[in-house]
């Protein structure tokens, strides 16, 4: 049985914890930079972490 | 706004509804303010907060959005214009809200209100509500909005562009110094919760291998599957709380985790250094995932528990300590209640997040109100909950936990007698029973706020389990606080390292390269040494360290907020059509400059040795010259005198930075009023949005 609200909730939850970040990156590359080879999932995760933690991410 | 629409039936209904919310809110705030009984129910606080927040959100934030800032939902945001699939990504507003709240909600709003409860529940509660809706929420909202209009630029960049090089430089220096003090004070809070507590120490220690394990899982086993890794990690964390109880009851094992404060401080420093140097994927990022889930879950659970259980609060509305003689920290109600509450009402640190990650994710300008203003309302509610949890304790117990031995006496019997003589009865037996219930040897002199908050939370949570499992709940609360304090410590050390490398890079280029290991090691060591010094001295301070470090942190944090409001006011003043609304940021700014300057004035000039840093140094010097005091004191005194001078110098630096930025702002305001040309606004040009995510 299809439950659209459940699907929306699951998508939001996966977006919140970052599980969809790689798919989002691949999609962006496919649309805007089709000639580039995307990073692998592992490489992408690694590169993202380094980028994110180079700025203020957590408050007091 | 609805009040201007035609008086239709639904319009009248809305007016009636908002009228009712206003009356109930006013009644609840009035009830809190005028109540003078033995106890007061926490429901009053929840209702007052809920009504104040909904009214502020519905009316004041709409006023800011439609009249002051002129939010334009048709305008493309940086997330859309600069979309790169990574940094700039148009994201659903609830997701951004979650990320933003997780980023701004730190230990500050939990600890500040707990410490400020020494004045009684009333002053802190009023400031959390008023300061939140008129100060903190406005700051977060306007900075977020201005950053969106400037391609997601940081506060430092905006300060440079709008205020000039001097103002910008002062702002950057301010950020770095506040980071050092912040990490030191948070480290001290964790150390005070862990000293001579094998249960707490072993549980907090277990969070490190758990984070490493999750890090390896996310890197090698299932790359980037954050949810799976976090679920495993959270389950292990809960097991670690139970395991800590086992360690505590084991005669051999407990000795491995039983340390006084100073060695624990050194361990935290070693840990901070490792976290700043090791790859992010191994320790920092997985710890952050765990702490985020734990933080959101526990805060949500605490809110539910308070609403369901409606515990009675025992702290009086006002205590005699409003005169400045309080044991938790010295200083009169004005300005120290504002300095102490800090992040729960207005936090300068938020302006760094609001001009960092968040503006690059917002898909529509219209979302900025909910995320900026609404996110801070949530944070303010966390502060109200912390106030409730602290005031649920008997005042005698609260003061026994939070008073340093230098004030109430080193042995338990003297401490109990002193606190009872203040009019807050507490017995030795009561404290022993409480410590035993919580699975601790003693709860005396556990300054810093975290342990008393954990006792309060344990009381509330254990009511849900029929009054049992107090020790488990207590150590769960300690683990929860330590987890995200250590995340802030790791992340702060790392960011401060980058800032320092940036600075050193201008002297010797290779030092600025983040991949050059000698540079990384040296700058990390310098940053850790800087906060480590304050932390280590805090553990050896007879007055408990928190006494002097928390006000210093509060002054620094409010100073950063003043800088953010200076930037916002300058931007508003530069636009002729918005100039008359500049008061929405200028008034909180004037207030913040007043409280930070007067608090700094007290710390520098007060003749009372408990409050004035220089007076304290002079007092020690006089005793040292006269040779009075124990041999131990005579040995310690020169170091304490140096620390007083160092803290005074830091206070002076904060004061100077704040005033440099204020003068830079005033200069531009005067230029504008005279009609002289100023540096132009750096807003990105209009582009229509093609997104429809709402």
XYZ file of C-alpha atoms in Angstrom:
754
model
C 0.000 0.000 0.000
C 1.345 3.439 -0.910
C 1.672 5.937 1.920
C 2.891 9.288 0.558
C 3.183 10.937 3.998
C 5.373 8.116 5.231
C 7.557 8.452 2.167
C 7.870 12.217 2.696
C 8.824 11.683 6.337
C 11.423 9.066 5.404
C 12.903 11.345 2.754
C 13.077 14.284 5.179
C 14.694 12.081 7.822
C 17.280 10.762 5.344
C 18.003 14.304 4.174
C 18.397 15.461 7.766
C 21.007 12.893 8.682
C 22.886 13.329 5.411
C 22.157 9.932 3.857
C 20.981 11.583 0.626
C 23.980 13.922 0.236
C 25.813 11.641 -2.199
C 22.790 11.125 -4.458
C 22.213 14.890 -4.443
C 25.842 15.497 -5.481
C 25.655 12.898 -8.297
C 22.427 14.441 -9.560
C 23.962 17.931 -9.564
C 26.982 16.664 -11.486
C 24.825 14.796 -14.004
C 22.757 17.920 -14.735
C 25.384 20.662 -14.664
C 28.758 19.009 -15.262
C 27.964 15.872 -17.242
C 31.564 15.608 -18.484
C 33.006 15.227 -14.950
C 33.455 11.801 -13.344
C 31.786 11.828 -9.935
C 33.735 10.861 -6.800
C 32.966 7.463 -5.310
C 30.666 7.384 -2.284
C 33.617 6.878 0.069
C 35.706 9.663 -1.503
C 32.745 12.016 -1.444
C 32.070 11.335 2.252
C 35.730 11.964 3.068
C 35.932 15.197 1.067
C 32.684 16.494 2.525
C 33.787 15.933 6.110
C 37.004 17.857 5.626
C 35.184 20.763 3.977
C 32.478 20.943 6.615
C 34.737 20.831 9.627
C 36.910 23.688 8.474
C 34.395 26.251 9.709
C 32.328 26.936 12.832
C 29.805 24.125 13.021
C 28.935 23.966 16.684
C 28.034 26.638 19.201
C 28.416 26.949 22.886
C -0.927 41.621 8.707
C -4.199 40.157 9.804
C -5.067 43.060 12.089
C -5.357 45.274 8.997
C -7.597 42.949 7.017
C -11.345 43.413 6.716
C -13.226 42.320 9.849
C -14.394 39.006 8.452
C -15.591 36.207 10.709
C -12.241 34.402 10.604
C -10.500 37.724 11.281
C -12.509 38.155 14.467
C -11.817 34.580 15.449
C -8.087 35.110 14.977
C -8.222 38.274 17.063
C -10.088 36.428 19.803
C -7.592 33.585 19.728
C -4.529 35.845 19.904
C -6.230 37.904 22.598
C -6.679 34.726 24.627
C -3.028 33.710 24.100
C -1.938 37.188 25.223
C -4.114 37.077 28.347
C -3.003 33.572 29.317
C 0.639 34.494 28.681
C 0.362 37.697 30.724
C -1.326 35.772 33.533
C 1.417 33.116 33.543
C 4.259 35.676 33.504
C 2.452 37.689 36.183
C 1.918 34.520 38.209
C 5.625 33.677 38.063
C 6.618 37.220 38.986
C 4.223 37.683 41.889
C 4.168 34.175 43.354
C 5.792 34.026 46.799
C 4.845 30.579 48.143
C 7.013 27.663 49.217
C 6.955 26.025 45.809
C 5.683 26.865 42.331
C 4.587 24.482 39.609
C 6.760 24.329 36.514
C 3.661 24.415 34.304
C 3.538 28.194 34.853
C 6.929 28.477 33.169
C 6.004 26.256 30.243
C 2.765 28.177 29.622
C 4.438 31.589 30.004
C 7.206 30.589 27.587
C 4.825 29.041 25.049
C 2.587 32.157 24.995
C 5.465 34.653 24.847
C 7.130 32.692 22.038
C 4.013 32.253 19.914
C 3.100 35.932 20.204
C 6.658 37.019 19.431
C 6.834 34.672 16.459
C 3.426 35.602 15.092
C 3.792 39.377 15.454
C 7.354 40.590 16.069
C 9.093 38.237 13.664
C 6.489 39.055 10.987
C 7.121 42.761 11.607
C 10.850 42.172 11.157
C 10.281 40.125 8.010
C 7.778 42.423 6.285
C 8.749 45.923 7.437
C 12.390 45.861 8.487
C 14.162 43.282 6.362
C 11.652 43.013 3.501
C 12.063 39.288 2.898
C 11.422 38.535 -0.739
C 10.242 34.983 -1.505
C 10.634 35.620 -5.251
C 14.350 36.306 -4.936
C 16.784 33.457 -5.613
C 18.949 32.540 -2.599
C 22.681 31.691 -2.757
C 21.718 28.008 -2.418
C 19.946 28.286 -5.770
C 22.204 30.761 -7.581
C 25.487 29.192 -6.520
C 24.222 25.610 -6.258
C 27.176 23.199 -6.333
C 25.548 20.056 -4.948
C 27.749 20.230 -1.841
C 28.153 23.506 0.006
C 25.304 25.419 -1.601
C 22.285 23.123 -1.791
C 18.640 24.306 -1.771
C 17.213 22.312 1.130
C 13.757 21.790 2.618
C 13.136 24.315 5.375
C 12.507 21.727 8.097
C 15.831 20.065 7.321
C 17.645 23.399 7.509
C 15.785 24.146 10.736
C 16.992 20.831 12.198
C 20.603 21.443 11.162
C 20.536 25.034 12.347
C 19.058 24.143 15.724
C 21.494 21.245 16.193
C 24.342 23.667 15.451
C 23.260 26.488 17.773
C 22.070 24.336 20.692
C 25.141 23.758 22.808
C 25.817 23.411 26.514
C 25.535 27.176 27.151
C 21.731 27.404 27.533
C 21.841 24.439 29.916
C 24.636 25.717 32.142
C 23.940 29.473 32.171
C 20.412 29.260 33.654
C 21.569 26.625 36.157
C 24.226 29.019 37.474
C 21.891 32.034 37.341
C 19.393 30.158 39.545
C 21.445 31.394 42.522
C 19.521 34.700 42.171
C 16.232 32.763 42.354
C 14.147 31.644 39.390
C 12.643 35.031 38.503
C 15.480 37.202 37.116
C 16.880 34.475 34.895
C 13.469 33.418 33.580
C 12.454 36.979 32.707
C 15.720 37.614 30.872
C 15.505 34.326 28.962
C 12.038 35.326 27.728
C 12.615 39.040 27.083
C 16.228 38.793 25.929
C 15.298 35.880 23.692
C 12.430 37.432 21.755
C 13.837 40.983 21.536
C 17.561 40.234 21.386
C 18.773 36.746 20.547
C 16.111 35.844 18.002
C 16.499 39.211 16.280
C 20.277 38.832 16.077
C 20.093 35.321 14.623
C 17.379 36.304 12.140
C 18.965 39.509 10.827
C 22.466 38.059 10.530
C 21.088 35.022 8.707
C 19.140 37.281 6.350
C 22.056 39.636 5.662
C 24.333 36.667 5.018
C 21.793 35.226 2.550
C 21.789 38.564 0.728
C 25.601 38.429 0.594
C 26.154 34.984 -0.913
C 26.455 33.311 2.513
C 29.352 35.492 3.692
C 30.707 35.039 7.224
C 30.313 37.562 10.039
C 34.004 38.498 9.772
C 33.707 39.181 6.032
C 30.520 41.203 6.487
C 32.169 43.212 9.278
C 35.114 43.991 6.994
C 32.891 45.028 4.099
C 30.404 47.100 6.062
C 32.511 48.486 8.928
C 35.928 48.756 7.316
C 39.226 47.016 8.025
C 39.587 48.027 11.674
C 36.101 46.829 12.621
C 36.579 43.639 10.625
C 39.950 42.913 12.218
C 38.554 43.476 15.720
C 35.682 41.108 14.955
C 38.045 38.328 13.803
C 40.245 38.762 16.877
C 37.115 38.670 19.047
C 36.028 35.346 17.565
C 39.381 33.755 18.285
C 39.677 34.937 21.888
C 36.125 33.934 22.751
C 36.873 30.466 21.356
C 39.787 30.014 23.791
C 37.761 31.056 26.846
C 34.739 29.052 25.711
C 36.708 25.808 25.384
C 38.425 26.334 28.733
C 35.190 26.913 30.621
C 33.402 23.998 28.954
C 36.368 21.733 29.676
C 36.141 22.772 33.317
C 32.441 21.911 33.439
C 33.206 18.356 32.239
C 36.172 17.965 34.590
C 34.063 19.008 37.590
C 31.435 16.428 36.635
C 34.076 13.670 36.328
C 36.385 14.350 39.285
C 36.420 11.389 41.692
C 33.511 9.829 39.828
C 34.584 6.516 38.257
C 31.092 6.043 36.784
C 31.047 9.408 35.010
C 34.708 9.206 33.946
C 34.451 5.691 32.534
C 31.232 6.523 30.666
C 32.701 9.701 29.158
C 35.917 7.824 28.318
C 33.882 5.126 26.564
C 32.423 7.742 24.213
C 35.880 8.050 22.562
C 36.298 4.410 21.359
C 32.600 4.385 20.423
C 33.122 7.465 18.234
C 36.239 5.861 16.681
C 34.270 2.705 15.942
C 31.473 4.657 14.280
C 34.110 6.633 12.367
C 35.669 3.436 10.985
C 32.211 2.052 10.167
C 31.258 5.163 8.205
C 34.595 5.314 6.402
C 35.307 1.691 5.525
C 32.419 -0.640 6.331
C 29.451 1.344 4.997
C 30.787 4.654 3.642
C 28.570 7.620 4.385
C 25.627 5.623 5.840
C 25.194 8.054 8.676
C 21.920 6.733 10.031
C 23.180 3.170 10.466
C 26.402 4.293 12.097
C 24.543 6.608 14.464
C 22.035 3.952 15.540
C 24.877 1.570 16.422
C 26.734 4.358 18.213
C 23.737 5.521 20.273
C 23.033 1.919 21.358
C 26.671 1.578 22.460
C 26.493 4.890 24.342
C 23.494 3.693 26.335
C 25.366 0.455 27.062
C 28.332 2.571 28.225
C 26.121 4.313 30.829
C 25.103 0.922 32.238
C 28.689 -0.356 31.934
C 29.895 2.668 33.926
C 27.758 1.428 36.828
C 29.509 -1.930 36.610
C 32.940 -0.243 36.651
C 31.889 1.851 39.637
C 30.933 -1.235 41.651
C 34.040 -3.189 40.703
C 36.692 -2.760 43.425
C 39.691 -2.981 41.042
C 38.299 -1.335 37.927
C 36.981 1.763 39.685
C 40.527 2.764 40.699
C 41.401 3.101 37.012
C 38.850 5.859 36.545
C 39.066 7.705 39.857
C 40.967 10.975 39.372
C 41.095 14.415 40.946
C 40.429 17.455 38.765
C 43.945 18.441 37.657
C 44.967 15.131 35.995
C 41.554 15.027 34.312
C 42.250 18.498 32.910
C 45.534 17.231 31.431
C 43.708 14.251 29.901
C 41.120 16.558 28.328
C 43.949 18.646 26.881
C 45.631 15.554 25.414
C 42.277 14.505 23.994
C 41.620 17.966 22.508
C 45.028 17.920 20.823
C 44.386 14.469 19.309
C 40.925 15.504 18.098
C 42.377 18.578 16.363
C 45.188 16.662 14.683
C 43.540 13.339 13.770
C 41.562 13.080 10.520
C 38.006 14.411 10.924
C 36.377 11.152 9.839
C 37.981 9.225 12.687
C 36.873 11.128 15.780
C 35.332 14.551 15.249
C 32.597 13.804 12.703
C 31.304 10.534 14.226
C 31.263 12.103 17.701
C 29.257 14.960 16.296
C 26.685 12.626 14.703
C 26.241 10.837 18.024
C 26.034 14.018 20.046
C 23.483 15.545 17.648
C 21.098 12.595 17.879
C 21.603 12.338 21.633
C 21.127 16.078 22.091
C 17.911 16.349 20.072
C 16.514 13.161 21.633
C 17.260 14.147 25.222
C 16.040 17.732 24.839
C 12.796 16.416 23.316
C 12.414 13.843 26.084
C 13.039 16.468 28.770
C 10.399 18.755 27.251
C 7.861 15.900 27.210
C 8.751 14.862 30.775
C 8.340 18.417 32.110
C 4.983 18.868 30.372
C 3.678 15.470 31.543
C 5.029 15.549 35.107
C 4.801 19.291 35.834
C 7.296 19.087 38.733
C 7.182 21.530 41.653
C 10.025 24.027 41.874
C 11.549 24.729 45.282
C 13.836 27.673 44.590
C 12.421 31.032 45.770
C 11.661 33.755 43.192
C 14.538 35.870 44.487
C 17.375 35.060 46.870
C 19.483 37.387 49.011
C 22.343 36.839 46.556
C 21.016 39.498 44.172
C 23.280 41.810 46.214
C 26.340 40.177 44.673
C 27.410 37.919 47.539
C 26.362 34.641 45.868
C 28.492 31.520 46.300
C 28.106 30.150 42.750
C 29.618 33.285 41.194
C 30.204 36.752 42.612
C 28.477 39.830 41.266
C 25.190 41.695 41.697
C 22.000 40.975 39.751
C 22.768 43.788 37.316
C 24.664 43.048 35.113
C 25.646 39.518 36.080
C 22.327 37.777 35.481
C 22.576 38.809 31.811
C 26.231 37.833 31.537
C 25.532 34.457 33.167
C 22.428 33.456 31.202
C 24.324 34.347 28.004
C 23.396 31.826 25.263
C 19.875 31.125 26.578
C 18.805 34.687 25.740
C 21.326 35.997 23.240
C 24.471 34.328 22.002
C 27.060 35.974 19.799
C 28.263 32.562 18.702
C 25.018 31.972 16.819
C 25.938 34.755 14.421
C 28.845 32.562 13.247
C 26.493 29.693 12.360
C 23.849 32.053 10.957
C 26.551 33.399 8.630
C 28.167 30.003 7.998
C 26.482 26.812 6.887
C 22.812 27.770 7.259
C 22.542 30.616 4.684
C 24.031 28.323 2.031
C 21.213 25.795 2.449
C 18.137 28.023 2.572
C 16.021 27.504 -0.537
C 13.747 30.510 -0.067
C 14.295 33.851 1.676
C 10.909 33.466 3.313
C 12.289 30.499 5.304
C 14.797 32.728 7.118
C 12.162 33.840 9.647
C 11.322 30.331 10.768
C 14.950 29.182 10.830
C 16.615 32.288 12.278
C 13.951 33.588 14.641
C 12.234 30.238 15.297
C 15.494 28.337 15.880
C 16.512 30.739 18.632
C 13.042 30.526 20.225
C 13.629 26.776 20.580
C 17.024 27.411 22.135
C 15.473 29.870 24.557
C 12.976 27.174 25.542
C 15.883 24.814 26.277
C 17.155 27.490 28.686
C 13.740 27.646 30.382
C 13.857 23.848 30.821
C 17.329 24.088 32.348
C 16.023 26.716 34.755
C 13.164 24.382 35.714
C 15.531 21.420 36.190
C 17.824 23.500 38.428
C 14.962 24.887 40.529
C 13.343 21.483 41.015
C 16.145 20.795 43.529
C 15.815 21.931 47.150
C 17.751 25.246 47.286
C 19.999 23.873 50.042
C 20.956 20.940 47.825
C 21.458 23.259 44.832
C 23.873 25.450 46.791
C 25.694 22.449 48.310
C 26.409 21.095 44.823
C 27.323 24.415 43.203
C 29.302 26.206 45.928
C 33.101 25.974 45.824
C 34.947 24.894 48.994
C 36.738 28.259 49.127
C 33.409 29.845 50.091
C 31.355 27.333 52.048
C 34.246 25.430 53.653
C 36.237 22.413 52.537
C 34.587 19.791 54.751
C 30.996 18.679 54.358
C 29.850 19.579 57.888
C 31.028 23.200 57.544
C 29.478 23.493 54.079
C 26.112 22.220 55.311
C 26.200 24.575 58.320
C 27.100 27.604 56.147
C 24.367 26.927 53.600
C 21.754 26.272 56.296
C 22.741 29.536 57.988
C 21.953 31.348 54.710
C 18.362 30.197 55.130
C 18.538 27.183 52.780
C 18.296 24.188 55.097
C 20.231 21.100 54.063
C 21.601 18.242 56.150
C 24.653 16.060 55.842
C 22.436 12.989 55.752
C 20.340 14.464 52.935
C 23.462 15.070 50.827
C 24.866 11.608 51.586
C 21.594 9.950 50.612
C 21.403 11.991 47.447
C 24.992 11.103 46.493
C 24.284 7.426 47.173
C 21.080 7.546 45.086
C 23.038 9.122 42.233
C 25.800 6.509 42.479
C 28.412 9.075 43.573
C 30.688 9.296 46.609
C 29.918 12.966 47.118
C 28.062 15.777 45.351
C 29.593 18.620 47.372
C 31.390 21.358 45.429
C 30.630 19.952 41.994
C 30.639 23.431 40.510
C 29.976 24.199 36.861
C 26.261 23.522 36.650
C 26.421 20.157 34.854
C 26.108 17.929 37.974
C 23.239 19.902 39.530
C 21.458 19.939 36.176
C 22.015 16.184 35.936
C 20.542 15.698 39.431
C 17.521 17.773 38.402
C 17.123 15.858 35.139
C 17.537 12.534 36.975
C 14.734 13.542 39.380
C 12.457 14.405 36.461
C 13.290 11.357 34.330
C 13.190 8.920 37.242
C 9.621 10.010 37.992
C 8.795 8.467 34.631
C 10.281 5.160 35.815
C 8.474 5.291 39.179
C 11.295 7.018 41.080
C 13.834 4.270 40.475
C 17.065 4.126 38.440
C 18.207 7.543 39.719
C 21.896 6.661 39.379
C 21.413 5.522 35.785
C 19.509 8.659 34.831
C 22.088 10.848 36.559
C 24.965 9.328 34.615
C 22.947 9.342 31.420
C 22.498 13.112 31.885
C 26.221 13.551 32.613
C 27.113 11.538 29.497
C 24.653 13.592 27.414
C 26.184 16.886 28.617
C 29.787 15.677 28.303
C 29.162 14.332 24.815
C 28.259 17.603 23.228
C 30.585 19.659 25.399
C 33.437 17.549 24.035
C 32.097 17.986 20.499
C 32.217 21.765 20.965
C 35.699 21.381 22.419
C 36.952 19.317 19.441
C 35.323 21.510 16.827
C 36.370 24.726 18.576
C 40.007 23.630 18.859
C 40.038 22.737 15.188
C 38.507 26.025 14.046
C 40.793 28.042 16.340
C 43.705 26.092 14.817
C 42.627 27.144 11.316
C 42.319 30.779 12.398
C 45.745 30.677 14.001
C 47.258 29.017 10.921
C 45.691 31.723 8.804
C 47.338 34.332 11.015
C 50.708 32.554 11.195
C 50.619 31.999 7.440
C 51.003 35.725 6.912
C 54.260 35.617 8.908
C 55.722 32.414 7.434
C 53.782 30.976 4.498
C 54.218 27.202 5.153
C 52.656 27.612 8.636
C 49.426 28.615 6.921
C 49.197 25.382 4.895
C 46.625 23.116 6.534
C 48.293 20.040 5.022
C 51.839 20.741 6.331
C 52.157 18.541 9.419
C 54.723 20.541 11.450
C 52.492 23.600 11.029
C 49.386 21.637 12.001
C 51.046 20.172 15.097
C 52.483 23.479 16.209
C 49.324 25.521 15.767
C 47.190 22.800 17.412
C 49.582 22.676 20.363
C 49.451 26.466 20.703
C 45.642 26.512 20.699
C 45.395 23.642 23.205
C 48.018 25.296 25.409
C 46.025 28.538 25.369
C 42.718 27.051 26.535
C 44.489 24.355 28.533
C 46.181 26.974 30.665
C 42.861 28.505 31.717
C 41.345 25.060 32.236
C 44.226 23.740 34.351
C 44.334 26.862 36.496
C 40.573 26.606 36.906
C 40.920 23.145 38.438
C 43.449 24.464 40.974
C 41.547 27.618 41.884
C 40.232 27.468 45.496
C 37.141 29.380 44.337
C 36.375 26.654 41.795
C 37.434 28.273 38.524
C 33.875 28.579 37.218
C 33.566 31.564 39.519
C 36.001 33.567 37.397
C 35.831 31.782 34.017
C 32.059 31.761 33.407
C 31.664 35.568 33.754
C 34.666 35.965 31.446
C 33.004 33.664 28.933
C 29.680 35.514 29.334
C 31.351 38.871 28.693
C 33.120 37.473 25.609
C 29.957 35.906 24.215
C 27.831 39.029 24.722
C 30.632 41.063 23.161
C 30.478 38.904 20.050
C 26.700 39.446 19.950
C 27.343 43.195 20.186
C 29.694 42.941 17.187
C 27.017 41.070 15.196
C 24.409 43.700 16.099
C 26.864 46.458 15.102
C 27.147 44.897 11.637
C 23.344 44.557 11.385
C 22.705 48.124 12.569
C 25.242 49.495 10.084
C 23.567 47.659 7.207
C 20.123 48.964 8.231
C 21.358 52.530 8.667
C 23.007 52.546 5.222
C 19.625 51.927 3.564
C 17.499 55.052 3.589
C 14.221 53.129 3.482
C 15.097 50.955 6.493
C 16.914 53.533 8.585
C 13.988 54.262 10.868
C 13.821 50.578 11.789
C 17.475 50.395 12.846
C 16.277 50.557 16.459
C 15.307 46.864 16.323
C 19.002 46.014 16.372
C 20.339 49.239 17.887
C 18.373 48.923 21.144
C 19.576 45.377 21.954
C 23.043 46.603 20.938
C 22.948 49.507 23.404
C 21.774 47.106 26.105
C 24.531 44.581 25.372
C 27.245 47.242 25.321
C 25.895 48.528 28.653
C 25.926 45.109 30.332
C 29.280 43.967 28.939
C 30.929 47.267 29.807
C 29.508 47.379 33.321
C 30.344 43.706 33.955
C 33.880 44.314 32.702
C 33.987 47.416 34.902
C 33.031 45.358 37.963
C 35.608 42.679 37.141
C 38.349 45.269 36.701
C 37.519 47.958 39.255
C 35.467 46.451 42.093
C 37.162 46.791 45.491
C 35.544 43.537 46.639
C 38.236 40.821 46.315
C 35.611 38.200 45.450
C 34.414 40.189 42.465
C 37.224 42.489 41.336
C 40.149 40.676 39.733
C 42.676 43.361 40.615
C 41.303 43.751 44.152
C 41.691 39.987 44.588
C 45.289 40.166 43.391
C 46.005 43.046 45.786
C 44.395 41.146 48.644
C 46.578 38.112 47.948
C 49.651 40.302 47.573
C 49.002 41.904 50.965
C 48.643 38.495 52.611
C 51.745 37.246 50.844
C 53.795 40.261 51.954
C 52.565 39.871 55.525
C 53.321 36.150 55.400
C 49.877 35.266 56.742
C 48.218 32.029 55.663
C 49.176 28.379 55.391
C 52.453 27.348 53.696
C 50.327 25.903 50.886
C 48.628 29.275 50.374
C 51.961 31.118 50.320
C 53.146 28.702 47.646
C 49.996 29.163 45.552
C 49.603 32.927 45.928
C 52.040 34.146 43.202
C 50.327 31.901 40.637
C 46.864 33.089 41.689
C 48.013 36.716 41.457
C 49.332 36.115 37.935
C 46.016 34.476 36.940
C 44.073 37.447 38.260
C 46.184 39.780 36.146
C 45.782 37.520 33.114
C 41.986 37.382 33.516
C 41.923 41.159 33.963
C 43.922 41.552 30.747
C 41.488 39.287 28.878
C 38.533 41.303 30.194
C 40.207 44.504 29.044
C 40.863 43.025 25.588
C 37.174 42.075 25.237
C 36.149 45.550 26.303
C 38.515 47.225 23.837
C 37.418 44.975 20.944
C 33.747 45.704 21.636
C 34.311 49.444 21.765
C 36.475 49.493 18.620
C 33.594 47.905 16.715
C 31.034 50.220 18.353
C 33.083 53.275 17.318
C 33.432 51.927 13.777
C 29.619 51.635 13.698
C 29.084 55.095 15.184
C 31.441 56.600 12.603
C 29.337 55.208 9.775
C 26.066 56.266 11.448
C 27.374 59.832 11.771
C 28.562 59.804 8.137
C 25.138 58.640 7.002
C 23.297 61.233 9.097
C 25.530 63.979 7.690
C 24.838 62.758 4.185
C 28.531 61.967 3.596
C 29.340 59.008 1.305
C 29.989 55.658 3.005
C 31.246 52.328 1.726
C 28.457 50.882 -0.439
C 26.271 47.943 0.585
C 27.665 44.621 -0.569
C 24.324 42.998 -1.343
C 24.171 40.590 -4.299
C 21.879 41.809 -7.139
C 18.323 40.525 -7.507
C 17.680 37.353 -9.450
C 14.249 35.732 -9.624
C 13.906 32.247 -8.168
C 12.986 29.305 -10.358
C 12.472 26.969 -7.417
C 9.225 25.914 -5.903
C 10.190 23.898 -2.841
C 7.615 25.221 -0.391
